[in-house]
PDB file of C-alpha atoms in Angstrom:
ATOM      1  CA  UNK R   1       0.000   0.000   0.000  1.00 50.00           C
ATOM      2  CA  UNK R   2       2.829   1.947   0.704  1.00 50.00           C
ATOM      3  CA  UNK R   3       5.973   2.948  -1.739  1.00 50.00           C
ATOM      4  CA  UNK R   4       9.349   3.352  -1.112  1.00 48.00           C
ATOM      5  CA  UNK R   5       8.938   6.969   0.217  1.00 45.00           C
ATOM      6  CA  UNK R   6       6.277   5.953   2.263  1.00 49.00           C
ATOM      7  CA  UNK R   7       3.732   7.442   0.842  1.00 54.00           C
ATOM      8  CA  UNK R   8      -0.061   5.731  -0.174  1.00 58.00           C
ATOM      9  CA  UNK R   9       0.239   3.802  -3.753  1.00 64.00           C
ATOM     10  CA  UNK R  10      -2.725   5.081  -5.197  1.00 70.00           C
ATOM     11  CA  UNK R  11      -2.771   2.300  -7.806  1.00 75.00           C
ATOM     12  CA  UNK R  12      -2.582  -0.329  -5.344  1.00 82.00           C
ATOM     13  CA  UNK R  13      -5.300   1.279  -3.053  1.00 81.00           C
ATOM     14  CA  UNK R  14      -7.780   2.267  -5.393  1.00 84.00           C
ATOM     15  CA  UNK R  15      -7.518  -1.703  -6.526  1.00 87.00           C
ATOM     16  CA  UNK R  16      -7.824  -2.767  -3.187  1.00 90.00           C
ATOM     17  CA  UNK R  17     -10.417  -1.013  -1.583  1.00 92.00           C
ATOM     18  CA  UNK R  18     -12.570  -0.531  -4.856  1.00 92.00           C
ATOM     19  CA  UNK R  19     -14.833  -3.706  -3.133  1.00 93.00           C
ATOM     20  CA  UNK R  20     -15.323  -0.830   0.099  1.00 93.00           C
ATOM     21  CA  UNK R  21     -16.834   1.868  -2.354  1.00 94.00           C
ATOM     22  CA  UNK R  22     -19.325  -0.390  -3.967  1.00 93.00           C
ATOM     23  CA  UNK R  23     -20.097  -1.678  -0.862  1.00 92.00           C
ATOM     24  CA  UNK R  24     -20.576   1.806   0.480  1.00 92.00           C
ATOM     25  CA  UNK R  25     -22.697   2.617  -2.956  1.00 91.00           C
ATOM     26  CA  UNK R  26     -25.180  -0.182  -2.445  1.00 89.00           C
ATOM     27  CA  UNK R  27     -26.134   0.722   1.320  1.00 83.00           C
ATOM     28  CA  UNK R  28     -26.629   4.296  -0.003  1.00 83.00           C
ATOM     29  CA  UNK R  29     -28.598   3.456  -2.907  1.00 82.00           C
ATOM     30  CA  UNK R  30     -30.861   1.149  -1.350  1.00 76.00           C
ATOM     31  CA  UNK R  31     -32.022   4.079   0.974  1.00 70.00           C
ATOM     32  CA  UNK R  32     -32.411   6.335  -1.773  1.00 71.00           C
ATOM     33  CA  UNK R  33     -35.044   6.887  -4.930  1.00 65.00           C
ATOM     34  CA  UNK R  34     -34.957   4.421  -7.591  1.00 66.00           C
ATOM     35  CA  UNK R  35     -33.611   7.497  -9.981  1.00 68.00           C
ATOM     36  CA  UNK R  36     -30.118   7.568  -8.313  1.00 78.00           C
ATOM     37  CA  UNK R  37     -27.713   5.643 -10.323  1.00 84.00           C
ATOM     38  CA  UNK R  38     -25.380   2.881  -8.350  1.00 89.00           C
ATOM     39  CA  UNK R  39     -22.890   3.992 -10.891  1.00 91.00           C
ATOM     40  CA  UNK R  40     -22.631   7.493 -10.246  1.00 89.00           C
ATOM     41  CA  UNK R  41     -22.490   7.022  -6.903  1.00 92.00           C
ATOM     42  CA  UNK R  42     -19.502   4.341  -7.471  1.00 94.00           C
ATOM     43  CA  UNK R  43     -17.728   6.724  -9.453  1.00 93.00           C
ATOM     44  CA  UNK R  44     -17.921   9.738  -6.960  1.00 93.00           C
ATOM     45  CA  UNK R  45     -17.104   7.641  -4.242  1.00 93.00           C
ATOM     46  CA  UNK R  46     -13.830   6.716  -6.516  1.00 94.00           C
ATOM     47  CA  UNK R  47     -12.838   9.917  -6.478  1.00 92.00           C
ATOM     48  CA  UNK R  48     -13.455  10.419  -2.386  1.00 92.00           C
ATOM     49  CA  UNK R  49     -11.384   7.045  -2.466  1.00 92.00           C
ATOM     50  CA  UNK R  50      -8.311   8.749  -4.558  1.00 91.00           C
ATOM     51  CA  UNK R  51      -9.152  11.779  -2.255  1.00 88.00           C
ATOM     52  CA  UNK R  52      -8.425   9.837   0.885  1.00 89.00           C
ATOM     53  CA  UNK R  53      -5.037   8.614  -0.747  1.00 86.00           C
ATOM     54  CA  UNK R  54      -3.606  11.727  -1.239  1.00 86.00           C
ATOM     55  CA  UNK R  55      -4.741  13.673   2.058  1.00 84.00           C
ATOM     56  CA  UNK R  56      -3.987  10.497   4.789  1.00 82.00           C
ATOM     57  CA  UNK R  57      -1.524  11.090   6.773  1.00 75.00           C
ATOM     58  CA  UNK R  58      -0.955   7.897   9.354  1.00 67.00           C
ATOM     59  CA  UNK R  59      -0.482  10.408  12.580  1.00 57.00           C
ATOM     60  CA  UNK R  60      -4.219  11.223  12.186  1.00 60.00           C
ATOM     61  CA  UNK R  61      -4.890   8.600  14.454  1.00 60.00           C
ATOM     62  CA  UNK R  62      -7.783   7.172  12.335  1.00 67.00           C
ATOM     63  CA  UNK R  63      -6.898   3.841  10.633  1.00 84.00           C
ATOM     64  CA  UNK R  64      -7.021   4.269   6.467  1.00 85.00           C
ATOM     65  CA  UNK R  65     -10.090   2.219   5.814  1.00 88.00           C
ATOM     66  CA  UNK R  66     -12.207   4.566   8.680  1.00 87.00           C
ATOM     67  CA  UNK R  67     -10.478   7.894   7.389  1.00 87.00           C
ATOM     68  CA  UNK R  68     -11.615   6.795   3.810  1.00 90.00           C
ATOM     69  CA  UNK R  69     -15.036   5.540   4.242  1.00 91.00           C
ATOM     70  CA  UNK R  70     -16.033   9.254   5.722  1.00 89.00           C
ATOM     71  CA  UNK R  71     -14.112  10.753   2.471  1.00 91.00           C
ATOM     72  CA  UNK R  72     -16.097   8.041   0.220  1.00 94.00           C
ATOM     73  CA  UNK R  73     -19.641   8.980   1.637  1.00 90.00           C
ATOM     74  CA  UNK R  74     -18.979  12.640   1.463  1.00 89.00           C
ATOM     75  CA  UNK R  75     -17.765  12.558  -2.127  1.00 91.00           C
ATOM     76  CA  UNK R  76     -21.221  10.634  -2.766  1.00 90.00           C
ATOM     77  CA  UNK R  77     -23.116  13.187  -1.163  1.00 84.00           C
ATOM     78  CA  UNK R  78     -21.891  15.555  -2.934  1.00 82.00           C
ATOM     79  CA  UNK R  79     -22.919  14.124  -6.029  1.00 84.00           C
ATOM     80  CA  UNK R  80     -26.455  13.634  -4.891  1.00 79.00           C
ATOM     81  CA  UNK R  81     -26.490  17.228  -3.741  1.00 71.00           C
ATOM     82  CA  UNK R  82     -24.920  18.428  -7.055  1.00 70.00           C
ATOM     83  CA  UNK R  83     -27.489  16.641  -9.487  1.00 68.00           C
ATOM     84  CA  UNK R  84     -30.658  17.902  -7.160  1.00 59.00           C
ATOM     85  CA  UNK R  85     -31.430  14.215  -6.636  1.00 59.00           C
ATOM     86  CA  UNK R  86     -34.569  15.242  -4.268  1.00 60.00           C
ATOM     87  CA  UNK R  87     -37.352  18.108  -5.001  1.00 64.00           C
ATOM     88  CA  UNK R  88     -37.943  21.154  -3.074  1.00 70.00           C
ATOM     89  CA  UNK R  89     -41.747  19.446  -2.903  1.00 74.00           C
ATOM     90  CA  UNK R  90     -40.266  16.000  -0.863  1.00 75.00           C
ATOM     91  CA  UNK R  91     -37.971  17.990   1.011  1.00 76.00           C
ATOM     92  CA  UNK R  92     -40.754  19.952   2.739  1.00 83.00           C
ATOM     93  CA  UNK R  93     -42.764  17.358   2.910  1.00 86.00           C
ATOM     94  CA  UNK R  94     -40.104  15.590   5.114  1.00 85.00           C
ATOM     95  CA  UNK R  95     -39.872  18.143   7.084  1.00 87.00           C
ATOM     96  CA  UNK R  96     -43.850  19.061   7.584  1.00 92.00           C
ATOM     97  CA  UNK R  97     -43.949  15.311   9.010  1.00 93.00           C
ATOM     98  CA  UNK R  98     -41.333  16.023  10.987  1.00 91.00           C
ATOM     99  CA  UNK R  99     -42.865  19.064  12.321  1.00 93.00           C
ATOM    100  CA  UNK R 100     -46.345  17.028  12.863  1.00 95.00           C
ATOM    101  CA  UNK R 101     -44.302  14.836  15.258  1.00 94.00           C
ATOM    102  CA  UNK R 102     -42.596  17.015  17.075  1.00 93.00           C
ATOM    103  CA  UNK R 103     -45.408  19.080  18.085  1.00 95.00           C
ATOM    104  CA  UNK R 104     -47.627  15.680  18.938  1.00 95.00           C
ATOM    105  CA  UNK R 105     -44.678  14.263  21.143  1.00 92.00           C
ATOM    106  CA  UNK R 106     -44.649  17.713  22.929  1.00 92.00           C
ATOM    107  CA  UNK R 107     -48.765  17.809  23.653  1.00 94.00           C
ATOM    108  CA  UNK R 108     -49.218  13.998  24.395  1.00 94.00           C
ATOM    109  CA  UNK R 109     -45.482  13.090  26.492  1.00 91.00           C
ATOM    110  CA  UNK R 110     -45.225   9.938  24.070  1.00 90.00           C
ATOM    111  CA  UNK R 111     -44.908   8.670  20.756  1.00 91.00           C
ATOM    112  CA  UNK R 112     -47.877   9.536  18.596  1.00 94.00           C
ATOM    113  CA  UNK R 113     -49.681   7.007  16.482  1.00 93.00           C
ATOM    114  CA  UNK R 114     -49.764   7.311  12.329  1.00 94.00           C
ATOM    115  CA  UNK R 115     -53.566   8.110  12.879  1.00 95.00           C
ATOM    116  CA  UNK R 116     -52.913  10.907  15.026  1.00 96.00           C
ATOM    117  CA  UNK R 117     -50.069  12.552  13.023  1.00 96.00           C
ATOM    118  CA  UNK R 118     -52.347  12.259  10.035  1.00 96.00           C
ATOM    119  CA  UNK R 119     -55.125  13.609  12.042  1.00 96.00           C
ATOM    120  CA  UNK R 120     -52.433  16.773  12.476  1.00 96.00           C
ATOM    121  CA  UNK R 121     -51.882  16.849   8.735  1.00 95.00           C
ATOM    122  CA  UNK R 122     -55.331  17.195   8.046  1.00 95.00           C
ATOM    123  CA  UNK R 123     -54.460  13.866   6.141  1.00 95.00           C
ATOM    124  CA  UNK R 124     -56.301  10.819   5.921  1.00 95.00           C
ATOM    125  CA  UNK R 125     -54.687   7.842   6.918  1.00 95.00           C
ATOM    126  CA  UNK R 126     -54.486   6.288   3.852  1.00 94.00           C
ATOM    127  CA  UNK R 127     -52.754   9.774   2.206  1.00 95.00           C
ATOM    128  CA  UNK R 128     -50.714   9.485   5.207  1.00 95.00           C
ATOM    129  CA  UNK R 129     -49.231   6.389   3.999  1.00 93.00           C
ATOM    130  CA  UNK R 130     -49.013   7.036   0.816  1.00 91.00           C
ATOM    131  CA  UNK R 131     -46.564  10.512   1.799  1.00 91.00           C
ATOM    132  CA  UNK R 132     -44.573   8.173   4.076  1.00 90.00           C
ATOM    133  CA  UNK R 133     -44.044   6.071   1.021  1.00 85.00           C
ATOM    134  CA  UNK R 134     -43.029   9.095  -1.649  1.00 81.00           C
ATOM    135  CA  UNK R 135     -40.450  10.300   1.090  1.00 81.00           C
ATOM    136  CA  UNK R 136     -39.004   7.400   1.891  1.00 75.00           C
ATOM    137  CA  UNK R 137     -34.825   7.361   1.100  1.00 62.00           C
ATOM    138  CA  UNK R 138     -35.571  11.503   1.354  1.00 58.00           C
ATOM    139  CA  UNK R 139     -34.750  11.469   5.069  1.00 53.00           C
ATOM    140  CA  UNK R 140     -30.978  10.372   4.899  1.00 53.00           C
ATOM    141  CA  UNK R 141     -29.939  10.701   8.855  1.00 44.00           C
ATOM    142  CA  UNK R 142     -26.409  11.770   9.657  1.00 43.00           C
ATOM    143  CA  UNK R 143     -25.041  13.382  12.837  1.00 38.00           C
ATOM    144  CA  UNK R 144     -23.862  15.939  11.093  1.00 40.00           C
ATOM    145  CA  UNK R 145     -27.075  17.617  10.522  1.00 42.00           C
ATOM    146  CA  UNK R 146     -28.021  17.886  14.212  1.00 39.00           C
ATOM    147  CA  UNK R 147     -25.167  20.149  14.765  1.00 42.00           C
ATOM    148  CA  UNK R 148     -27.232  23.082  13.773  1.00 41.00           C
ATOM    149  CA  UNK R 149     -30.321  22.539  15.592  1.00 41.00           C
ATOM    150  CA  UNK R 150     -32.189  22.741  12.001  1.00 41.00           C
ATOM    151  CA  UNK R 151     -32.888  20.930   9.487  1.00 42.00           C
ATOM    152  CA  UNK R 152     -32.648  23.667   7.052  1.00 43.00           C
ATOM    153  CA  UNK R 153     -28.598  23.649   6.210  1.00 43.00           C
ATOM    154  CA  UNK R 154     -28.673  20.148   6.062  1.00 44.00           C
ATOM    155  CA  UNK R 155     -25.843  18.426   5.977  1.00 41.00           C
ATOM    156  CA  UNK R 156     -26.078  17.839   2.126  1.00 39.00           C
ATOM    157  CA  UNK R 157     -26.257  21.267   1.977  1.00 41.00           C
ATOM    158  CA  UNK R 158     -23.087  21.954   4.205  1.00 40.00           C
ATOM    159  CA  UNK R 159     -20.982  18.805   2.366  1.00 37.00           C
ATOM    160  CA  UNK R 160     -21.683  21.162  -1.344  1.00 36.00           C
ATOM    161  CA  UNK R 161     -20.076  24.052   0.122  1.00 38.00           C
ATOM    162  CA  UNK R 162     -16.993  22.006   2.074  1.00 42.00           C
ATOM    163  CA  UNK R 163     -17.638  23.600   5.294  1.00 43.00           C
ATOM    164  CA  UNK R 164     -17.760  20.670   7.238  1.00 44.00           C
ATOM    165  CA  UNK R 165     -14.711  18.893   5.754  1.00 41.00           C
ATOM    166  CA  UNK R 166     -13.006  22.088   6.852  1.00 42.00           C
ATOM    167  CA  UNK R 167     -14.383  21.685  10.384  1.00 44.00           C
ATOM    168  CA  UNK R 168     -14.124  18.033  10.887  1.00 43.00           C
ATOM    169  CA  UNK R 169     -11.173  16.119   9.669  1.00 44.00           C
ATOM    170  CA  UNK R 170     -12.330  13.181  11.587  1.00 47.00           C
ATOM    171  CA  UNK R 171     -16.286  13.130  11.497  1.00 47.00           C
ATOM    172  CA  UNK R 172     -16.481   9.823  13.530  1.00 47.00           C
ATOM    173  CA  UNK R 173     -13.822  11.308  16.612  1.00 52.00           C
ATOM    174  CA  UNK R 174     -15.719  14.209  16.369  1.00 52.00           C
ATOM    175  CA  UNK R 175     -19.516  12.035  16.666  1.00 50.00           C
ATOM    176  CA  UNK R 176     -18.125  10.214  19.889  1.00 50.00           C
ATOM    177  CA  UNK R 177     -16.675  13.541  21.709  1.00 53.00           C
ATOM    178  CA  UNK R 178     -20.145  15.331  21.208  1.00 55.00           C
ATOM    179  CA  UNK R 179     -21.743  12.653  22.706  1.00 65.00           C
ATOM    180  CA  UNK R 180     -24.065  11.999  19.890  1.00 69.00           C
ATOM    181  CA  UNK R 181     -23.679   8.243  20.168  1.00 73.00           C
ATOM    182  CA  UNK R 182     -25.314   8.427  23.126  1.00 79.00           C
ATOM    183  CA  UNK R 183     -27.889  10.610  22.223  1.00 80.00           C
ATOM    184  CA  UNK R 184     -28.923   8.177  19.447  1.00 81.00           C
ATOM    185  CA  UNK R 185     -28.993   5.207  21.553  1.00 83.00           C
ATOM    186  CA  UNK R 186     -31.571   7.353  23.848  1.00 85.00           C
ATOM    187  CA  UNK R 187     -33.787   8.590  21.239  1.00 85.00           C
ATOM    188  CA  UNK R 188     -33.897   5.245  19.477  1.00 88.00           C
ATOM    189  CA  UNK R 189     -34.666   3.285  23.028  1.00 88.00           C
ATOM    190  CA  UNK R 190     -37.631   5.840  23.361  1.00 87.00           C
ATOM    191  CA  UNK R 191     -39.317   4.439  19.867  1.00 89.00           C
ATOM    192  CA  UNK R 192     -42.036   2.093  19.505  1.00 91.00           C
ATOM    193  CA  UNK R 193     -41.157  -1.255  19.444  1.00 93.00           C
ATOM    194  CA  UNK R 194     -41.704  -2.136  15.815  1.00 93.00           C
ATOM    195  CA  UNK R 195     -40.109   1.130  14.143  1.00 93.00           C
ATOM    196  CA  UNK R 196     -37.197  -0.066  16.730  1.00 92.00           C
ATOM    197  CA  UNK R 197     -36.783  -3.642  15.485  1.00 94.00           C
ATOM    198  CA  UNK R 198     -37.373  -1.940  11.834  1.00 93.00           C
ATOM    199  CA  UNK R 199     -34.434   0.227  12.366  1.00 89.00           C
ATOM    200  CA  UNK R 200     -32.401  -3.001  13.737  1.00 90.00           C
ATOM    201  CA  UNK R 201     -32.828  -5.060  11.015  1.00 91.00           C
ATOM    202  CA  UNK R 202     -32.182  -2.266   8.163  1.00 85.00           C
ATOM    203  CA  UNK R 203     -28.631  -0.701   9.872  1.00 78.00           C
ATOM    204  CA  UNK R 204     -27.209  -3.231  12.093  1.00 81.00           C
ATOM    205  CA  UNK R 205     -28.433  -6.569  10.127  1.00 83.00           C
ATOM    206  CA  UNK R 206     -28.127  -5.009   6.743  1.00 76.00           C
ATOM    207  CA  UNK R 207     -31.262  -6.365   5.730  1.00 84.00           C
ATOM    208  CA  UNK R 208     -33.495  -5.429   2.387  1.00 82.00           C
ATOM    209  CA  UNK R 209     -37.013  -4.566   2.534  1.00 83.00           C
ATOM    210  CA  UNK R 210     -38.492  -7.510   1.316  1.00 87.00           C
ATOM    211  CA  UNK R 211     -36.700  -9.485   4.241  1.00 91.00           C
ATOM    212  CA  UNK R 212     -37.935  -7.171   6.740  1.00 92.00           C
ATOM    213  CA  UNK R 213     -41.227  -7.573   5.618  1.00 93.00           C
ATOM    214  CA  UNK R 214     -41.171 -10.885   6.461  1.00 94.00           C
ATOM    215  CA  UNK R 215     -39.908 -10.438   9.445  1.00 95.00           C
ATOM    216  CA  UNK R 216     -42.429  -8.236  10.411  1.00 94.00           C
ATOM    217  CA  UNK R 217     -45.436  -9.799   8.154  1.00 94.00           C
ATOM    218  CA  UNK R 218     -46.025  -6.807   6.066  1.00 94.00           C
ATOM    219  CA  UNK R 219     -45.976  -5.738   2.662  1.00 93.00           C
ATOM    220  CA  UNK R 220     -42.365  -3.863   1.145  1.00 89.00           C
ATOM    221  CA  UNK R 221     -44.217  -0.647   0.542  1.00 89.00           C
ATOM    222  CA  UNK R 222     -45.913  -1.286   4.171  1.00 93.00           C
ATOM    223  CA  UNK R 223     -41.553  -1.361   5.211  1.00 91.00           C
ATOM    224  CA  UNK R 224     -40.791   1.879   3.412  1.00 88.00           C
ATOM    225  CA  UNK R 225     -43.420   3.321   5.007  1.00 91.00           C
ATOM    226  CA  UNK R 226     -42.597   2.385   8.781  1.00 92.00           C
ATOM    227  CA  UNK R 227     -39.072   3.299   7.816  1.00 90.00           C
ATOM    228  CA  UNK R 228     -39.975   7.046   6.869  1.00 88.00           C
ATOM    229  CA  UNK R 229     -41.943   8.082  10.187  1.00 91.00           C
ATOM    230  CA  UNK R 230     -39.025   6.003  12.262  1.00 91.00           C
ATOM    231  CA  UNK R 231     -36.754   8.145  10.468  1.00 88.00           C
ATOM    232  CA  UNK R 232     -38.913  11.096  11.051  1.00 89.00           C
ATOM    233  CA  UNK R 233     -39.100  10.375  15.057  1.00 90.00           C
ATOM    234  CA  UNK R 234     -35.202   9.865  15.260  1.00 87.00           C
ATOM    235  CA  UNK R 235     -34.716  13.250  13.527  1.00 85.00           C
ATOM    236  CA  UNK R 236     -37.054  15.097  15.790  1.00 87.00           C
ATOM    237  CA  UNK R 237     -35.426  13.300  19.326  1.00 85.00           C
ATOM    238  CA  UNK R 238     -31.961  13.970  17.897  1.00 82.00           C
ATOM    239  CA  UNK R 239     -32.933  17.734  17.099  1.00 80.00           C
ATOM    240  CA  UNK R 240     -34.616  17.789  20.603  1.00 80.00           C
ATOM    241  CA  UNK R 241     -31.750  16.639  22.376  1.00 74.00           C
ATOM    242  CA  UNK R 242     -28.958  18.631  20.978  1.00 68.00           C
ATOM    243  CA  UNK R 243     -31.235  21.328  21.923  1.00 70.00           C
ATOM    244  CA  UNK R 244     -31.612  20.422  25.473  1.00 70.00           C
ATOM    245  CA  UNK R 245     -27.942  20.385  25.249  1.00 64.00           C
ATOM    246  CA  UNK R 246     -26.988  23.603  23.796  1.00 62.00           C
ATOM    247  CA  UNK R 247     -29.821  25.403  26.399  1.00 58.00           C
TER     248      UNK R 247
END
């Protein structure tokens, strides 16, 4: 990996770790819209791969493969955020079901049910479902976008502009000292059980929709739809608690 001046082989590492980048792809494809090629997000994360080469430095305390996979996903994101991959229309959408949550977990002390977050909407439930399903892979969740309090300069927003490579050379040093780890863990023990195992099976066992669905005896659409307003409770307990903190 190394040659005789000690510096990266790019050659040799873009070989070698081109399996980590598709890798990488696939788990951020399969959380995004169908119209969001795996090949452009391959080749972006290519280039965040030949990035990494030339800016490691082994005193950064981060091991190559760690350092890299944070340059990989931001050179992704900043391909989706280039090309517009999601409308102004989804976008606020996300966020007006975020907003419905929020303001029902603040009135009743607990999580609300779809029914009554619908009910806030003026939605029925069935349109409710259907909106869960058109924003599902909109509501991308990354500790970076708590930082702000806000959802709008999201972190998509933040990665087209640089600022927060700038900021944070090491993303995932910086996610344990600001103690968002544990914030997660909180706002995730604080869901209902089934968005909970949902969440479980999609992150930790890597599993696709249809095999959730199974799991959980639903339909795949019935998955994406689950997924979206667990998303949409994470965001608002995340937002809530770096709040809390910063008050």
């Amino acid at each position: 990996m190394y040659t005789a001046q000690g510096r990266i082989d790019k050659s040799d590492t873009l070989a070698k770790y081109a399996p980590l980048v598709r890798r990488l792809a696939l788990q951020l494809v399969a959380k995004l819209p169908a119209s969001v090629e795996l090949d452009d997000m391959i080749q972006a994360g290519m280039l965040g791969l030949l990035d990494a080469a030339n800016r490691y430095q082994e005193n950064q305390g981060a091991q190559f493969e760690t350092y890299a996979s944070q340059r990989i996903r931001g050179a992704m994101l900043d391909e989706l955020r280039a090309n517009d991959w999601l409308s102004r229309g989804l976008r606020q959408s996300s966020r007006s079901v975020d907003a419905a949550v929020q303001a029902l977990e603040q009135k009743l002390a607990r999580a609300p049910s779809e029914r009554e977050i619908a009910q806030a909407m003026n939605l029925s439930l069935e349109e409710y479902q259907h909106l869960l399903q058109e924003i599902h892979g909109s509501q991308l969740v990354y500790y970076e976008d708590q930082e702000s309090g806000s959802n709008e300069n999201s972190f998509l927003d933040r990665q087209a502009s640089g600022s927060d490579r700038a900021n944070h050379n090491d993303p995932l040093e910086h996610m344990l000292e600001s103690g968002m780890r544990h914030m997660l863990v909180e706002a995730i023990a604080q869901m209902p059980d089934r968005e909970r195992l949902l969440l479980s099976l999609y992150y930790e066992q890597e599993m696709n929709l249809r095999e959730i669905g199974a799991v959980l005896e639903v339909s795949q659409s019935r998955v994406c739809q689950l997924h979206s307003q667990a998303i949409s409770r994470l965001r608002v307990r995340l937002n809530e608690s770096r709040c809390s903190e910063a008050a």
